[in-house]
XYZ file of C-alpha atoms in Angstrom:
587
model
C -63.911 46.977 -17.510
C -66.015 49.588 -15.319
C -63.925 52.781 -14.109
C -63.613 54.000 -10.736
C -65.618 57.360 -9.744
C -63.001 60.022 -10.129
C -62.760 60.449 -6.356
C -62.366 56.684 -5.208
C -59.330 56.738 -8.384
C -58.173 60.341 -6.465
C -58.111 58.089 -3.400
C -56.768 55.129 -4.007
C -54.078 56.500 -6.024
C -53.140 59.403 -3.974
C -51.073 56.858 -2.031
C -48.302 55.598 -4.702
C -44.894 56.336 -4.048
C -41.994 55.165 -6.000
C -42.489 51.614 -4.523
C -45.532 51.410 -5.757
C -44.866 49.319 -8.911
C -44.118 46.360 -6.887
C -46.734 47.422 -3.967
C -49.536 47.864 -5.746
C -52.602 45.185 -5.319
C -54.048 43.601 -7.827
C -57.519 45.158 -6.518
C -55.899 48.629 -7.765
C -54.565 47.353 -10.984
C -58.282 46.192 -11.438
C -60.054 49.130 -10.651
C -61.456 46.796 -7.476
C -62.801 44.117 -9.538
C -60.576 42.078 -8.422
C -58.659 40.541 -5.489
C -55.624 38.828 -5.964
C -54.707 35.133 -4.168
C -52.480 34.697 -1.431
C -49.209 34.545 -3.706
C -49.904 38.130 -4.064
C -50.097 38.475 -0.164
C -47.178 36.778 0.188
C -45.106 38.975 -2.266
C -46.267 42.024 -1.103
C -44.979 41.038 2.783
C -41.483 40.565 0.920
C -41.438 43.861 -1.002
C -42.834 45.885 1.761
C -40.175 44.783 4.035
C -37.619 45.129 0.933
C -38.723 49.116 0.307
C -39.194 49.915 3.899
C -36.372 47.643 5.694
C -36.312 50.099 8.757
C -40.047 49.947 9.234
C -41.672 46.856 8.410
C -40.857 43.285 9.029
C -42.304 40.319 7.237
C -43.138 37.584 9.199
C -44.533 34.040 9.194
C -46.113 32.728 12.484
C -47.772 30.065 11.482
C -48.720 26.608 9.032
C -51.674 26.094 8.092
C -52.941 22.108 7.116
C -52.630 22.566 4.024
C -49.219 23.887 4.391
C -49.484 27.608 3.857
C -47.472 30.523 5.714
C -49.666 32.703 7.901
C -48.034 35.564 7.401
C -48.047 39.377 9.402
C -46.560 42.455 8.528
C -45.104 44.462 11.878
C -44.774 48.010 10.979
C -43.846 50.683 13.038
C -41.081 53.486 13.302
C -40.140 53.417 16.643
C -37.715 49.984 16.057
C -39.556 48.017 18.217
C -39.839 44.731 16.422
C -39.974 42.512 19.292
C -42.995 42.181 21.879
C -40.000 42.788 24.665
C -38.982 45.621 23.112
C -42.551 46.588 22.604
C -43.209 46.137 26.377
C -40.038 47.572 27.544
C -40.721 51.137 25.746
C -44.843 50.936 26.688
C -45.473 51.571 22.742
C -48.861 50.314 22.521
C -49.879 47.111 19.926
C -52.502 47.294 17.444
C -53.439 43.917 15.555
C -55.603 44.254 12.316
C -56.803 41.224 10.650
C -58.410 40.481 7.464
C -59.778 37.456 5.845
C -60.947 35.141 9.008
C -63.506 34.367 6.784
C -61.612 34.611 3.609
C -64.675 35.447 1.335
C -64.963 38.822 3.078
C -61.646 40.138 2.102
C -61.931 44.069 2.049
C -59.627 44.115 5.022
C -56.569 42.824 2.803
C -56.771 44.765 0.147
C -57.544 48.351 2.220
C -55.041 47.321 4.944
C -51.870 47.310 1.898
C -53.539 50.570 0.764
C -53.274 51.987 4.373
C -49.911 50.882 5.274
C -48.436 52.109 1.970
C -49.857 55.369 2.971
C -48.715 55.636 6.227
C -44.639 54.587 5.204
C -45.147 57.582 2.877
C -46.568 59.514 5.065
C -49.585 60.193 2.908
C -52.162 59.398 5.449
C -52.609 59.034 8.828
C -49.300 60.465 9.427
C -47.171 60.106 12.529
C -49.415 56.905 13.716
C -46.193 54.558 13.770
C -44.072 56.690 15.752
C -46.406 55.906 18.429
C -47.566 52.347 17.995
C -46.681 48.900 16.588
C -49.084 47.812 13.948
C -49.600 44.141 13.469
C -51.603 43.646 10.127
C -52.633 40.034 9.221
C -53.795 40.121 5.642
C -55.366 36.518 5.611
C -56.253 34.482 8.327
C -58.137 32.176 6.726
C -55.116 31.010 4.456
C -56.656 27.999 3.221
C -60.325 29.237 2.915
C -58.651 31.939 0.739
C -57.083 29.571 -1.796
C -60.809 28.006 -2.100
C -61.005 30.743 -4.632
C -64.954 31.021 -6.654
C -67.095 33.482 -8.378
C -70.161 32.781 -5.777
C -68.660 32.190 -2.727
C -70.532 35.086 -1.501
C -74.076 35.114 -3.249
C -74.971 37.619 -1.136
C -72.192 40.053 -1.560
C -71.314 42.947 -4.585
C -67.735 41.893 -5.593
C -65.097 41.389 -6.052
C -65.640 38.722 -8.906
C -63.619 35.942 -7.355
C -63.075 35.349 -3.520
C -62.102 32.790 -1.273
C -64.222 30.647 1.293
C -66.116 30.993 4.776
C -64.171 28.498 6.776
C -61.200 26.497 6.808
C -59.563 23.716 4.686
C -61.023 21.437 7.538
C -64.413 23.453 7.271
C -63.588 25.179 10.742
C -65.344 28.333 11.435
C -62.177 30.196 12.846
C -64.489 33.195 14.530
C -66.268 30.631 16.654
C -62.823 29.276 17.759
C -61.267 31.892 19.930
C -61.879 29.806 23.269
C -61.420 26.042 22.592
C -58.674 27.108 20.072
C -59.245 23.435 17.681
C -57.407 24.598 14.951
C -53.694 25.394 13.856
C -54.526 28.543 12.672
C -56.125 29.882 15.937
C -53.522 28.340 18.051
C -50.840 29.977 15.972
C -52.682 33.239 16.206
C -53.254 33.396 20.088
C -49.411 32.495 20.504
C -48.812 35.440 18.552
C -51.572 37.003 20.701
C -49.411 36.052 24.138
C -46.205 37.419 22.577
C -47.232 41.024 21.363
C -50.613 41.342 23.913
C -52.014 43.851 21.229
C -54.047 46.736 22.865
C -56.615 46.635 20.443
C -57.739 43.781 17.923
C -59.612 44.416 15.050
C -61.573 41.646 12.943
C -62.509 42.897 9.665
C -65.340 41.456 8.018
C -68.303 41.840 5.110
C -71.693 41.791 7.054
C -74.763 39.693 5.259
C -78.569 40.368 5.221
C -80.827 43.275 4.263
C -80.160 45.972 1.760
C -80.222 49.605 3.052
C -77.945 52.320 2.486
C -75.884 52.043 6.127
C -72.247 50.777 5.033
C -70.480 49.841 8.069
C -70.797 49.110 11.722
C -68.387 49.300 14.597
C -68.700 46.896 17.411
C -66.564 47.345 20.817
C -65.878 45.795 23.706
C -65.101 46.125 26.483
C -68.225 48.916 26.358
C -71.455 46.963 27.460
C -69.162 44.042 29.433
C -65.774 43.925 30.689
C -64.061 46.082 33.629
C -65.317 49.211 34.070
C -62.500 51.005 33.530
C -62.054 49.644 29.586
C -66.002 50.294 29.156
C -65.434 53.716 29.480
C -62.442 53.842 27.343
C -63.730 51.682 24.856
C -67.075 54.006 24.273
C -64.985 56.621 23.437
C -62.915 54.466 20.877
C -66.014 53.270 19.332
C -67.941 57.080 19.286
C -64.606 58.435 18.121
C -64.184 56.151 15.138
C -67.762 56.406 14.311
C -67.310 60.343 14.322
C -63.899 59.776 11.541
C -66.485 57.671 9.379
C -69.188 60.044 9.348
C -66.747 62.749 8.689
C -65.797 61.114 4.961
C -69.596 60.215 4.130
C -69.972 57.072 5.792
C -73.230 56.026 7.301
C -71.710 54.008 10.183
C -73.730 52.419 12.998
C -72.607 51.308 16.296
C -74.372 47.853 16.257
C -74.732 44.750 14.195
C -77.188 45.669 11.711
C -79.241 42.111 11.411
C -83.003 42.167 12.065
C -84.459 40.846 15.218
C -86.752 38.612 13.148
C -84.886 37.598 9.851
C -86.392 39.413 6.751
C -88.211 41.613 8.652
C -87.300 45.657 9.046
C -90.588 46.456 10.951
C -88.964 43.992 14.045
C -85.849 46.225 14.488
C -82.789 45.494 15.821
C -80.922 43.985 18.471
C -77.174 44.626 19.846
C -75.672 42.228 22.381
C -72.429 40.824 23.691
C -71.165 38.649 22.167
C -69.702 35.421 23.829
C -66.295 34.831 23.307
C -66.080 32.538 20.597
C -65.946 35.204 18.299
C -63.420 37.583 18.619
C -64.524 40.621 19.804
C -66.008 38.837 22.594
C -62.939 36.767 23.953
C -60.765 40.049 23.878
C -62.629 42.027 26.903
C -61.709 38.449 28.886
C -57.940 39.764 28.761
C -58.685 43.105 29.237
C -58.096 44.231 26.103
C -60.033 45.758 23.334
C -61.816 44.093 20.587
C -63.554 45.701 17.717
C -65.538 44.281 15.055
C -65.580 45.870 11.829
C -68.471 44.655 9.304
C -68.793 46.776 6.110
C -72.236 46.187 4.150
C -72.283 43.391 1.620
C -74.199 45.262 -0.908
C -72.134 47.959 -1.664
C -69.646 47.460 -4.273
C -65.706 45.890 -3.612
C -64.521 49.870 -4.446
C -66.542 51.126 -1.656
C -66.359 48.796 0.957
C -62.489 48.631 0.295
C -62.281 52.436 0.843
C -64.581 52.497 4.046
C -62.370 49.729 5.311
C -59.149 51.759 4.716
C -60.997 54.816 6.454
C -61.774 52.786 9.352
C -58.367 51.411 9.867
C -56.884 54.338 9.310
C -59.031 56.253 12.471
C -58.573 53.303 14.884
C -54.498 53.483 14.338
C -54.742 56.866 14.833
C -56.925 56.897 17.843
C -54.095 54.431 19.166
C -51.233 57.299 18.375
C -53.675 59.718 20.074
C -54.705 57.820 23.287
C -52.785 54.507 23.163
C -50.903 55.400 26.386
C -53.715 56.256 28.262
C -55.427 52.828 27.648
C -52.608 51.076 28.481
C -52.286 52.105 31.614
C -55.964 51.857 31.896
C -55.465 48.116 30.785
C -52.976 47.383 33.104
C -54.717 48.410 35.891
C -57.679 46.826 34.779
C -55.204 43.452 34.946
C -54.336 44.424 38.388
C -58.138 44.321 39.374
C -58.625 41.123 38.284
C -56.034 39.433 40.200
C -58.239 40.667 43.054
C -61.640 39.345 41.937
C -60.721 35.791 43.380
C -63.552 34.816 45.897
C -66.234 37.599 44.188
C -69.097 37.312 41.753
C -68.341 38.055 38.388
C -70.953 37.691 35.268
C -70.489 35.193 32.168
C -73.362 35.955 30.338
C -75.006 39.480 29.184
C -78.431 39.762 28.194
C -80.587 42.824 26.100
C -83.630 43.861 27.860
C -86.672 44.680 26.543
C -86.692 48.057 26.624
C -86.630 50.046 23.437
C -86.473 53.042 21.666
C -87.272 54.769 18.091
C -84.430 55.146 15.362
C -84.427 56.526 12.564
C -82.649 54.160 10.159
C -81.849 54.689 6.144
C -83.325 51.972 4.541
C -85.283 51.432 0.988
C -88.495 51.223 -0.250
C -89.776 47.388 0.270
C -92.582 44.777 -0.135
C -93.124 41.732 1.922
C -95.272 39.284 -0.163
C -95.414 35.340 -0.182
C -93.308 33.381 -2.677
C -94.532 31.056 -5.090
C -91.304 29.504 -4.797
C -90.917 29.230 -0.900
C -94.231 29.327 0.301
C -92.485 32.383 2.901
C -92.986 35.482 3.191
C -90.454 37.403 1.187
C -88.983 40.870 1.302
C -87.926 42.782 -1.908
C -86.091 46.210 -1.826
C -85.954 48.958 -4.529
C -82.579 50.569 -4.574
C -84.131 53.189 -6.648
C -86.244 54.676 -3.683
C -84.175 55.113 -0.380
C -86.414 55.401 2.766
C -86.401 56.730 6.111
C -87.195 53.481 8.463
C -88.383 54.114 11.981
C -87.922 51.095 13.876
C -87.284 49.530 17.263
C -83.501 49.371 18.690
C -83.224 47.241 21.848
C -79.780 48.369 23.210
C -79.737 48.313 26.872
C -77.714 45.373 28.091
C -77.317 43.943 31.605
C -75.177 41.037 33.158
C -77.053 37.494 33.564
C -75.664 34.713 34.260
C -73.328 35.475 37.793
C -70.624 32.689 38.830
C -68.732 32.712 42.113
C -64.922 33.113 41.739
C -63.225 30.513 44.360
C -60.924 32.012 46.397
C -58.018 29.890 45.574
C -58.908 28.415 42.147
C -59.645 25.334 40.073
C -58.523 22.235 40.517
C -58.250 19.607 37.745
C -57.506 15.439 37.826
C -54.597 14.256 36.513
C -56.302 12.280 34.007
C -57.661 15.267 32.412
C -54.390 17.063 32.957
C -53.101 16.481 29.151
C -56.680 17.792 27.769
C -56.915 21.228 29.806
C -53.309 22.095 29.961
C -53.099 22.322 26.538
C -55.829 25.086 26.334
C -53.803 27.034 29.121
C -51.211 27.142 27.438
C -52.554 28.409 24.179
C -54.269 31.367 26.097
C -51.654 32.184 28.245
C -52.865 31.316 31.509
C -51.117 30.496 34.699
C -50.966 27.402 36.678
C -49.476 24.640 38.315
C -48.837 21.025 37.776
C -48.848 19.267 41.374
C -45.364 17.652 41.983
C -47.131 15.757 45.034
C -50.778 14.102 45.857
C -53.238 16.156 47.731
C -55.359 14.571 50.496
C -58.943 15.522 51.342
C -59.238 18.866 50.183
C -62.214 21.242 50.598
C -63.492 21.641 47.380
C -66.862 22.636 45.903
C -68.058 20.102 43.237
C -70.825 20.837 40.180
C -73.625 18.495 41.267
C -75.202 17.498 37.835
C -79.017 17.368 37.569
C -79.386 17.148 33.946
C -76.543 16.453 30.967
C -78.335 17.612 27.721
C -76.282 16.709 24.588
C -77.198 18.582 21.738
C -78.311 16.071 18.672
C -76.064 17.413 16.298
C -72.807 18.490 16.187
C -71.227 21.993 16.094
C -68.046 23.020 14.555
C -66.948 19.256 14.781
C -67.982 18.911 19.157
C -71.653 17.725 20.425
C -71.838 20.427 22.739
C -73.277 19.304 26.012
C -75.683 21.323 28.520
C -75.039 21.062 32.016
C -78.059 22.054 35.073
C -76.723 21.872 38.669
C -74.906 23.744 41.282
C -71.741 23.769 43.413
C -71.766 22.016 46.522
C -69.110 21.655 49.293
C -67.210 18.307 49.477
C -63.979 16.852 49.837
C -61.501 15.353 47.154
C -57.964 13.995 46.740
C -56.145 15.066 43.983
C -52.520 13.076 42.613
C -49.153 14.390 41.258
C -49.942 15.666 37.933
C -53.368 17.208 38.555
C -53.357 20.967 38.098
C -54.018 23.952 39.515
C -55.238 26.907 38.064
C -55.548 30.536 40.622
C -58.346 32.581 40.232
C -56.001 35.162 41.105
C -54.467 36.431 37.717
C -54.781 38.756 34.886
C -57.023 36.514 32.979
C -58.973 35.477 36.056
C -62.495 36.241 33.529
C -61.100 33.877 30.828
C -60.421 31.334 33.369
C -63.738 31.514 34.712
C -65.210 31.356 30.803
C -63.439 28.229 30.241
C -64.247 26.229 33.524
C -67.387 27.475 34.705
C -70.410 25.632 33.184
C -72.611 28.106 32.871
C -70.108 30.249 30.805
C -71.556 29.923 27.153
C -68.327 28.876 25.989
C -66.920 26.809 28.572
C -64.637 23.348 27.971
C -67.258 21.398 29.411
C -70.280 23.140 27.106
C -68.145 22.222 23.959
C -67.897 18.830 24.960
C -64.121 18.556 26.042
C -65.394 16.055 29.203
C -68.209 14.262 27.717
C -66.848 10.991 28.138
C -67.674 11.769 31.944
C -71.830 11.896 31.085
C -71.697 8.864 29.355
C -73.042 5.426 31.394
C -70.197 2.814 31.061
C -71.474 0.461 33.412
C -74.961 -1.022 33.892
C -77.501 -3.214 35.833
C -79.255 -5.739 34.131
C -82.899 -5.033 34.559
C -84.050 -7.979 35.919
C -81.315 -7.456 38.312
C -82.615 -3.887 38.915
C -86.091 -5.490 39.474
C -84.532 -8.167 42.346
C -82.881 -4.818 43.625
C -85.929 -3.050 43.775
C -87.667 -5.138 45.856
C -85.047 -5.662 48.714
C -85.059 -2.048 49.054
C -88.460 -1.149 48.944
C -89.158 -4.410 51.606
C -86.186 -3.290 53.967
C -86.950 1.045 53.794
C -90.385 1.751 54.243
C -89.366 5.244 53.718
C -88.197 4.679 50.569
C -91.293 3.057 49.334
C -93.088 6.262 50.496
C -90.780 8.449 48.273
C -91.133 5.923 45.369
C -94.674 5.820 45.269
C -95.395 9.546 45.809
C -92.653 10.035 42.592
C -95.046 7.490 41.102
C -98.021 9.700 41.705
C -96.883 13.275 40.992
C -94.323 12.239 37.856
C -96.120 11.534 34.949
C -93.015 11.159 32.861
C -91.388 9.080 35.816
C -94.708 6.723 36.049
C -94.087 5.693 32.093
C -90.448 5.148 31.449
C -88.856 1.772 32.925
C -85.810 2.486 33.120
C -86.360 5.346 34.861
C -88.173 3.924 37.422
C -85.338 1.039 37.825
C -82.805 3.629 37.949
C -84.354 5.183 40.514
C -83.261 2.165 42.560
C -79.965 1.271 41.087
C -78.942 4.679 42.169
C -79.347 3.802 45.624
C -77.004 0.688 45.226
C -73.616 0.424 45.978
C -72.750 -0.598 42.266
C -73.725 2.942 41.132
C -70.527 4.532 39.426
C -70.685 7.888 41.454
C -68.116 9.305 39.125
C -71.190 9.014 36.396
C -72.445 12.939 35.266
C -69.223 14.566 37.522
C -67.929 17.139 36.237
C -64.068 16.527 36.704
C -62.956 20.502 37.401
C -63.769 21.708 40.803
C -63.452 24.831 42.685
C -61.389 25.555 46.171
C -61.084 28.093 48.455
C -57.860 26.230 49.701
C -54.871 27.055 48.003
C -53.162 22.839 47.466
C -49.566 22.528 49.248
């Protein structure tokens, strides 16, 4: 068995206390060649509470589809072991999760090490005096137990690890908005209860080979509330500086080339959509941090770097948490006032770039006789400085206008939507009486495009169109979601068709865009002739369209539909997005 370098052995053994016998991980015992199965997490969770009964609680907050408990360790020296006490005492909450992709399991073993050291005052001293630390060793528990040697072929160690997706083959780091899975629903309930100031998602990256060992991305920084963006920048800079002091080579962007497998193409920073963890929390006016260690570093090194990262984040919260809590509370107040204003729902990276020195390796790019593609091969014995482009100027792209009042969902779709509102902790009300002839804005769809294949079990839908003025009535049981609330940006993310993870984009309303009634072609022919004979202006419009639109002219179905749409039998609800906006509060 390979032995650790002396400095790593010292690092990992320095925290061993009188409780070490039953708190040491299999990773430590194997010199970081292995990681434990989930029964180890269950045992350690109980043992931490047993050994530190005044400082740690082991809590189950959900069950997986295969019946396994999803566990969290809640650690603090403030005695605030309930969300109510944490809020009453104004104590910041930091949530750190490992194993959302269960093959990328550094966070589990690093988190247990940090927790033990903090409890023994061997590292990150006094940080638990100023916060509640919620540690979730493994989020994707069923995936963790799909254990195997080659579950991560692009990663060095441990010898065996879990699987990327859940037992139902969901990628949990695509599920934050749509919340399909019981795992994510459980996580969001925990988040609603505790309202963490900072949520940290621990990963291992894929990609090329280079010397840099970790990236730290924070939002709000490029997106979100302006006050929080400034704090997010400070948080990121401080963590990067702490890591650099320990010998790491951290970067503030995800280290994936703009063009796959091509180092010359450089890097592009971006704002993630809210299906991802660090794109989601900025919509709640809280911080999300994505940590990505480099997959080609060995397991001991990656665990050490992750451990240093967790310590740094907790120390930042201990120092600045109360200040950042106030900024977050102020951001909530600002969000309540956003009703009736324009806000961005997507961002883009401009073409502006600058050169950076990036520590890579010598490499060759030659055509492969196996794949036929141009293939990059790295020589890790020859470090090399790459001077490459970095595009990191990020600006708002798509803006939407929040309604002055809110969004209305008809009773027929209430069951679908109410589940999502509750799981995200969004304010809404159910109409107890009908509302008639209310002035609204309806999304007029000009084009609806379904994806040719499913994504995360959904056939996604892309809509083109615009909001137009209309009137509508809503029956008892319809839902009203006010725009004036702390999670206003999250409300827009759910209901605006141009938002990248809107419910309509994920296909929750696809039935409204399927044609269920039709006119036989021979009937449509007769209807067309009647309309043309009765309306010379319509004949002129039809003939012009035949002349100007070649695709229309050669499509018999489109030509007949031109007339069917003008007939009283046409389904006026076809391709009608059920959710509407209103500037008038329903009474």
